[in-house]
Coordinates of C-alpha atoms and ligand atoms in Angstrom, one line a residue:
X1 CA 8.4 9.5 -12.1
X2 CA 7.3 10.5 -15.5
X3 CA 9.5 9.1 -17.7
X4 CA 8.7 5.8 -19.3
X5 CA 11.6 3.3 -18.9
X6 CA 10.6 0.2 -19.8
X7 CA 13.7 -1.3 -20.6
X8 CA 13.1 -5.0 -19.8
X9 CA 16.9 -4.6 -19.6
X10 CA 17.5 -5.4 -15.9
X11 CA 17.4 -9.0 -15.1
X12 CA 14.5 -9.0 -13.1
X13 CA 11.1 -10.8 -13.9
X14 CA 9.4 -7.1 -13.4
X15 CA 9.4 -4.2 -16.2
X16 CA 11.1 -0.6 -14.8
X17 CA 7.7 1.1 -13.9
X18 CA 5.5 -0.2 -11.0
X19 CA 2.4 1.9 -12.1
X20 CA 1.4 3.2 -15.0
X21 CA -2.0 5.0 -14.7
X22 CA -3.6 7.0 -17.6
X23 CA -6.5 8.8 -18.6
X24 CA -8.2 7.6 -15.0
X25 CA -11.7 8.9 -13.9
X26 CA -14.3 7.1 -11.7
X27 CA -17.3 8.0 -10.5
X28 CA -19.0 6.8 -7.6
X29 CA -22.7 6.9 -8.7
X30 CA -23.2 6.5 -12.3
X31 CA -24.3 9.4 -14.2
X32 CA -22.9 11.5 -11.0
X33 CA -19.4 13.9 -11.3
X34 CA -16.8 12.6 -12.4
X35 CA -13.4 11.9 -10.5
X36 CA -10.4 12.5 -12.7
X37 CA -6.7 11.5 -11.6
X38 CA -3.5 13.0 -12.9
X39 CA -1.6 11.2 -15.5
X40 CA 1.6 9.4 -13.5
X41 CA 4.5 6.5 -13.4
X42 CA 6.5 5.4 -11.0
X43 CA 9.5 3.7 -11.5
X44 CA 10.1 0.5 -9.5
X45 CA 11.9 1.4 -6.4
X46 CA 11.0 4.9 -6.0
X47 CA 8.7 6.8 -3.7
X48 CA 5.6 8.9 -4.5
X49 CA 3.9 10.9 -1.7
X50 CA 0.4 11.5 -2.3
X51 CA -1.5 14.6 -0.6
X52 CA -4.4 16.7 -1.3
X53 CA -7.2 18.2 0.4
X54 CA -9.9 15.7 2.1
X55 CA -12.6 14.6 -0.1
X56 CA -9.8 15.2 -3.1
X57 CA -10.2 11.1 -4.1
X58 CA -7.1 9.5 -2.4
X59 CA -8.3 6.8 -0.8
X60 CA -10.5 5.9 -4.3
X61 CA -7.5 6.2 -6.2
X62 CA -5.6 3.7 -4.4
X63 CA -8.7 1.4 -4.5
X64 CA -8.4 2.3 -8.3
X65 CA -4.3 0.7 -8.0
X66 CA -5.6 -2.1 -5.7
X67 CA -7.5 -3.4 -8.7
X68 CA -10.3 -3.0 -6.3
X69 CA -12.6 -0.5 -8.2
X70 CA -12.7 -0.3 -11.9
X71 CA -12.4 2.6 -13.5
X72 CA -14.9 4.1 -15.6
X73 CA -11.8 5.0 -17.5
X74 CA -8.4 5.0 -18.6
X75 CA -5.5 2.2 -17.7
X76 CA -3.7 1.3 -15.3
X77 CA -0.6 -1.3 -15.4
X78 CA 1.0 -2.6 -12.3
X79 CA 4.4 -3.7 -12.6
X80 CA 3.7 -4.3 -16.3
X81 CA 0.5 -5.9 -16.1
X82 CA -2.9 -4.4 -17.0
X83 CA -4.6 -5.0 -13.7
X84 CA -8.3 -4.4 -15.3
X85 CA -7.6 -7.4 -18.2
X86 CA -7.4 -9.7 -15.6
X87 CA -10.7 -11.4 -14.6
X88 CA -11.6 -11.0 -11.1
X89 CA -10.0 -13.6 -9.6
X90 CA -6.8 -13.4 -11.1
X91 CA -6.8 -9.6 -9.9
X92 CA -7.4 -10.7 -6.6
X93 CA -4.1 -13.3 -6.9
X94 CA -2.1 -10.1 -8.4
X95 CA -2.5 -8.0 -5.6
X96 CA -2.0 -10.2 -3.1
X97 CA 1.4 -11.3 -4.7
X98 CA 2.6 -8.3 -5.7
X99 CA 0.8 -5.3 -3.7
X100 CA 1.0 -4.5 0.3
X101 CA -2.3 -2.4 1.1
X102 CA -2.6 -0.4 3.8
X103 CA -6.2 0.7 4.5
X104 CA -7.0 4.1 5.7
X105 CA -9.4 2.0 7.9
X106 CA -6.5 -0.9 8.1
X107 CA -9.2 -3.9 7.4
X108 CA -7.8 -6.4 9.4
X109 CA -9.8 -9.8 10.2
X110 CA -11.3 -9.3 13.4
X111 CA -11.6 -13.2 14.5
X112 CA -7.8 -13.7 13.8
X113 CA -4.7 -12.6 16.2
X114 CA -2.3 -10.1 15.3
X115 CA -0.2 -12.3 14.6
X116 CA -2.5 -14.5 11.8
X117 CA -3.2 -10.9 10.9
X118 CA 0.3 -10.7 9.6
X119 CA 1.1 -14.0 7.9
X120 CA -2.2 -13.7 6.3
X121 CA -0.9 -12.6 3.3
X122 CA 1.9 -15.5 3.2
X123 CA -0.7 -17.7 3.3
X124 CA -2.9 -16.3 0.1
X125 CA 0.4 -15.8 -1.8
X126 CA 3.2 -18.3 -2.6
X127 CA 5.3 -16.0 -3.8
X128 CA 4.7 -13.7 -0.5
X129 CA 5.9 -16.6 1.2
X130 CA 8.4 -17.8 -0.9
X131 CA 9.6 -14.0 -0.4
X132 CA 10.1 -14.5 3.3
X133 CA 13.7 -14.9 4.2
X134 CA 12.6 -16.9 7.3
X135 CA 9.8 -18.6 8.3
X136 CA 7.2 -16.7 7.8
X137 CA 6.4 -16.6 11.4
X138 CA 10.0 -15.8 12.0
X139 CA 9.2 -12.8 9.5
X140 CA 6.2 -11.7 11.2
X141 CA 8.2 -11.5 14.6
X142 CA 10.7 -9.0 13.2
X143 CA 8.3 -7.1 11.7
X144 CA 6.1 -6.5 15.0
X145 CA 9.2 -6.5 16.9
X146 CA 10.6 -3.6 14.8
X147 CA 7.3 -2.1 14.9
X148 CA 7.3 -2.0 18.9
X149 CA 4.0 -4.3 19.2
X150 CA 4.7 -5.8 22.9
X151 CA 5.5 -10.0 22.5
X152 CA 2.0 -11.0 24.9
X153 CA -0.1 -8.7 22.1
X154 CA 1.0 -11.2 19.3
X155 CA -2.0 -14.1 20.3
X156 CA -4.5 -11.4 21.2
X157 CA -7.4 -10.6 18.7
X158 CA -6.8 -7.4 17.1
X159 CA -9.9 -5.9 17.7
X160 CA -8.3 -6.1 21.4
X161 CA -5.1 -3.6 20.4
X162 CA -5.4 -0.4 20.4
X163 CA -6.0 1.8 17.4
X164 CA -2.6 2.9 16.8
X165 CA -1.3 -0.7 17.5
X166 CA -3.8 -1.9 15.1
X167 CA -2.7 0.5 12.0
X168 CA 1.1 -1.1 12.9
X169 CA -0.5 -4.5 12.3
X170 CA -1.9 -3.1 9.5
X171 CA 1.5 -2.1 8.3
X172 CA 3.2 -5.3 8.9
X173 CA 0.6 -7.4 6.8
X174 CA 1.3 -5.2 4.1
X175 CA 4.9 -5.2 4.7
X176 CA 5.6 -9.0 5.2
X177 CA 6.8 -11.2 2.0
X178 CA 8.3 -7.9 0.1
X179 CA 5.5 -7.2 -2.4
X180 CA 6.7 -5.5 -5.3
X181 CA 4.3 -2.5 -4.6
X182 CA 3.5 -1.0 -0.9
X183 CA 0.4 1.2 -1.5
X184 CA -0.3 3.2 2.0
X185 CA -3.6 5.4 2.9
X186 CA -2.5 7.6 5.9
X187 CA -0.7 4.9 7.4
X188 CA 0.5 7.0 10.1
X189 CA -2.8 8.4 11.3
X190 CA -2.8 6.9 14.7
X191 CA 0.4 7.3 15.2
X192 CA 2.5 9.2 17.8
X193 CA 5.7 10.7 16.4
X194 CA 8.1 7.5 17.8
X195 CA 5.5 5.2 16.1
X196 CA 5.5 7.0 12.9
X197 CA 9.2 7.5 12.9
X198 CA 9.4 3.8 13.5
X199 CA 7.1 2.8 10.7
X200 CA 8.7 5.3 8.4
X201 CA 12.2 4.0 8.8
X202 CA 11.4 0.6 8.7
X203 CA 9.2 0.6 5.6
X204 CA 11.5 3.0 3.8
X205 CA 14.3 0.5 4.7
X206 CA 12.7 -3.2 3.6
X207 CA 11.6 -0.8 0.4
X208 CA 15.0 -0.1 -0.6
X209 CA 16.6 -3.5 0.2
X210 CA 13.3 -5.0 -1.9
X211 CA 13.3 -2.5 -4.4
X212 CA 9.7 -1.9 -3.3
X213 CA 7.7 1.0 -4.8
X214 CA 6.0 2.9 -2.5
X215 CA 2.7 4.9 -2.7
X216 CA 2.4 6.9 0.5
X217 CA -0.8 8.9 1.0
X218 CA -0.7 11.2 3.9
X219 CA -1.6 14.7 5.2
X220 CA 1.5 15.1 6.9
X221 CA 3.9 17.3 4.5
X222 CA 6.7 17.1 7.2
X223 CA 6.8 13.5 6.0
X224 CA 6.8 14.1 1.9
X225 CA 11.2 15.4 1.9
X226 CA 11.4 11.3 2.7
X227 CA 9.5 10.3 -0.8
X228 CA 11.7 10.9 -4.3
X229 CA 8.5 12.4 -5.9
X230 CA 5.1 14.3 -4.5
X231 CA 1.5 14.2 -6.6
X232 CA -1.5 16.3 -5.8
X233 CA -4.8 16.0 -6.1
X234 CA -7.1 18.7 -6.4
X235 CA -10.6 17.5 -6.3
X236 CA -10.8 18.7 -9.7
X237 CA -13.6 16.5 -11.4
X238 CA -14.0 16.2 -15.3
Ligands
ADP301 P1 -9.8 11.4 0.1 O1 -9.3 10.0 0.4 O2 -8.9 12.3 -0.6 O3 -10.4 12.1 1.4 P2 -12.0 9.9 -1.1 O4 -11.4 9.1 -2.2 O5 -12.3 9.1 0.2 O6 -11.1 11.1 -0.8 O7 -13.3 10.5 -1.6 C1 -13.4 11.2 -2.9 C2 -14.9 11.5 -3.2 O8 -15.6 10.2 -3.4 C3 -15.6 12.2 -2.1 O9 -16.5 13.1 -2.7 C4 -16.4 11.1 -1.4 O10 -17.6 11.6 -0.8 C5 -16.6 10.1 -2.5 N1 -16.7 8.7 -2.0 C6 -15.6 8.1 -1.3 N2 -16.0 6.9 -1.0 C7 -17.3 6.7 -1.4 C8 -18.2 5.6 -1.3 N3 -17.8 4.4 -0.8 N4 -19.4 5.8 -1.8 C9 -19.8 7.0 -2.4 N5 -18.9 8.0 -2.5 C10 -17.7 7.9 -2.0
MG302 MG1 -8.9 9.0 2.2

């Protein structure tokens, strides 16, 4: 996770590291503490599990990866590219080519089905759908199929699913299209232990065969021997 390996050796269109993040401190209310983030890469295809205490800055660091909230400083390069030296909009088309988000409060569109849930992202992202080795409604089947949400949920609004089911939905979107980066915030929250083993396998599975990077935040530390590498935060603040 450390090293730095960009090669540009191997024939794909991506450099070796899927994040590169450096010097990184936000804070929320300018002039107010500081949040500082560990120094940390991970190499495209490998697993980091995130964990620290609540309150520790998680969920703002994976904002911070999203390309959602700048930094006050430091870098941060996502599969090569320096996400904050791309205007807005062009950030916005990065992630949702190349990142899966899952939410620690899942964000789904509450006026669309589960199922328009899912291909969402296929449809904001040629490349996500280009990625798709079926239709892309095909692709959203499997993926709620293999994440046990029943057929006669799949035209129902989400707001209409159950929490749990809703953080699977959650998980599909960000699964669907094989981003190049799968950045999860306690995806496994609201999940029984079948559930979670489900989701586990599953995105640990499509991550291998994609050579997906995965950023998996979670308090669970029975799940962190399934990750190649753990990170803590401490809440320190500079
Ligand atoms: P974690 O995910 O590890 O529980 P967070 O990233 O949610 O931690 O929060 C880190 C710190 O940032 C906390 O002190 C929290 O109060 C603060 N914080 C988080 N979100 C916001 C927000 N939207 N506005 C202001 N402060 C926030
Ligand atoms: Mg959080």
């Amino acid at each position: 996770m450390t090293s730095k390996t960009d090669s540009g050796s191997n024939s794909s269109p991506f450099p070796e590291t899927a994040i590169e993040a450096h010097g990184l401190g936000f804070s929320w209310h300018p002039g107010q503490e500081t949040l500082s983030f560990p120094d940390f890469t991970l190499n495209r295809g490998e697993h980091l599990f995130l964990h620290g205490p609540s309150g520790s800055g998680k969920s703002t660091l994976l904002s911070l990866l999203a390309g959602m909230l700048r930094p006050g400083n430091g870098t941060i390069r996502v599969l090569g590219t320096d996400l904050y030296q791309l205007g807005a909009g062009a950030r916005d088309q990065f992630r949702a080519d190349h990142m899966g988000v899952i939410f620690q409060q899942f964000n789904l569109v509450p006026y669309l089905t589960t199922l328009a849930n899912v291909t969402l992202p296929c449809h904001l992202s040629a490349l996500r759908r280009d990625n798709a080795e079926l239709t892309v409604a095909d692709e959203a089947a499997g993926l709620l199929r293999a994440l046990a949400i029943p057929e006669d949920h799949w035209q129902r609004k989400v707001t209409k699913l159950s929490i749990g089911q809703q953080q699977r939905i959650a998980a599909a979107r960000a699964l669907i299209g094989a981003p190049g980066l799968i950045l999860a915030d306690e995806p496994t929250s609201a999940l029984d232990t079948d559930n979670r083993d489900r989701f586990l396998e599953l995105l640990l599975s499509l991550a291998h065969r994609h050579k997906t990077s995965v950023l998996f935040v979670s308090h669970d530390r029975s799940l962190a021997s399934h990750f190649h590498h753990q990170l803590e935060l401490r809440g320190s603040r500079g």
